Each structure stands twice: as structure tokens, then as C-alpha cells.
Amino acid sequence: KRNSKSKLAQYTLDNTTVSYVFNRGTSRSPEQLFRDNWNFNGQLRYNLNFRNVKLARPFKFTENIPVVKRLAGLRLGYTPTRISASTGLSRSFDESRRRARPDGSGALIQQPLQQTHLFNHTTNFSLGYNLTPNIQTSFESRTNFDLSRAGAESLNLAGIDSAAIRPRSTFDVIKGVLTDTLKARRITYSENYTASWRPRLNNISFLNWVTYNATYGGSFTWNNSPRGSNLGSQVSNSLT
């Protein structure tokens, strides 16, 4: 949606996008008795860019005070340059069974049900902020949750299909997580941040031929160990 008349809608609906894709398939072959699968991806995203960054002069009152009057011209930003946030769900389920195969005596042996279930929830957040006109900073974070176990329940079958599962409704899973009756497992978390400084040396007569730019960047990553491995998490940092 674009060009809303309401100011509230301009800052909310006009900057929000929703996407959803669903696929379903079914097949069979000389090797497989059947194979059914489905998957979907959905995302809700909000992105707001500020065209005019607001700056304040908190030390303006010092412009007539000796020594510290140079602080009077310092301008600090009090609004971000951009804000972006998103949340998404991706889920897939694949179920198949091979055709029965004869044993040594010629009797047909039923093959076990084969199932694959993946269910992930991701969140992203990013922020851009100019501390001053010459100092720009940014921050980004991303979290990934595994909902595969929360999104399935056992069929309680015996025999070769004793491990068979049935996917829970996506809405039931979301409700269960929100009401704390189901647990989402955090898989990864990462964040990145940058800061850059570009002084306006052209305002200084004897340095107007010089350009200078300093950049600092860092990142942090946390990875959970595989479920049931009894291993600790992995953490890494980097600075540039």
C-alpha cells in the first residue's frame, strides 16, 4: 500500500509488506508407493526510511561562553535514519513410502514410512543512526528458532511406523508458543554493527585537499548445538 492520506497509515501500512507462498505436490513411481509433500514461506516486513534526519544543538547555550563556545555548533541526531524489522515462518513436510519388497522366501515386506519435517521462525531487526552529520552507525540482528518438534505429535503407531508423526496446525503451534505450552528452540543468533567517521576537512583551509574516513565494524554469532548432542553452544566475535 502506498500514498495513504493519514499520517499514521503513512508510517505504518505504507511501509509494511506481507508475502506468502504455498506449494503442494504428490507423486508415485516404480520405487515409491506414494510421496506427498507441502511447504510454505510467509514473511511480515516493516521498513521505514527517514528522508530528513532531525538534529539538535544541545550546547547552543554556550555560544557566548569563552573556551567552550566551540561546542555550540555541535549537532546530535535524535531520530534514526532507518528502521527495519521482519518476522517470517518457513515450513515443509515430506512423507513417502517405498513399495513392498520381497524377502528371501518371496513374501512382500512393507517398507517403513519416511517423513521429513522442518519448521523455522526467523526475526530480523536493523537500525541506522547518525550520531552527528559526520558519524554514522548501524546495527543489525537476526534470530532463528526451530519449531520442528513443537510442530509435530506422535501418531502412536506400532511396528515399522512407530516413529511416525503428524504435523500440528501452524496456528496451534503459534498459539502454543505464545501461551508457553509449546517451546521454540533457538538455533542461532547473530548481530552486526558498524560506525564510520568522515570529518569535513574541506572546511579547514590548509586541509581542504585532504579526505579521511575511519570505519569500525564488529559482529557476534551464537550457534546452538544439535538437539540431543549434549554439546555446548558455539560463540564467535569479529572486529574490523
Coordinates of N, CA, C and O in Angstrom, one line a residue, residues 6 54 82 97 99:
S6 N -3.7 9.4 5.7 CA -3.4 9.5 7.1 C -1.9 9.4 7.4 O -1.2 8.6 6.9
K54 N 16.6 14.4 11.9 CA 16.5 15.5 12.8 C 17.8 15.7 13.7 O 18.3 14.7 14.2
R82 N 17.0 5.0 9.5 CA 16.1 4.0 9.0 C 15.8 2.9 10.1 O 16.6 2.8 11.1
R97 N 6.6 -43.6 1.1 CA 6.7 -45.0 1.4 C 7.2 -45.7 0.2 O 6.6 -45.6 -0.9
R99 N 7.7 -49.0 -2.2 CA 6.8 -50.2 -2.4 C 7.4 -51.4 -1.7 O 8.6 -51.5 -1.4

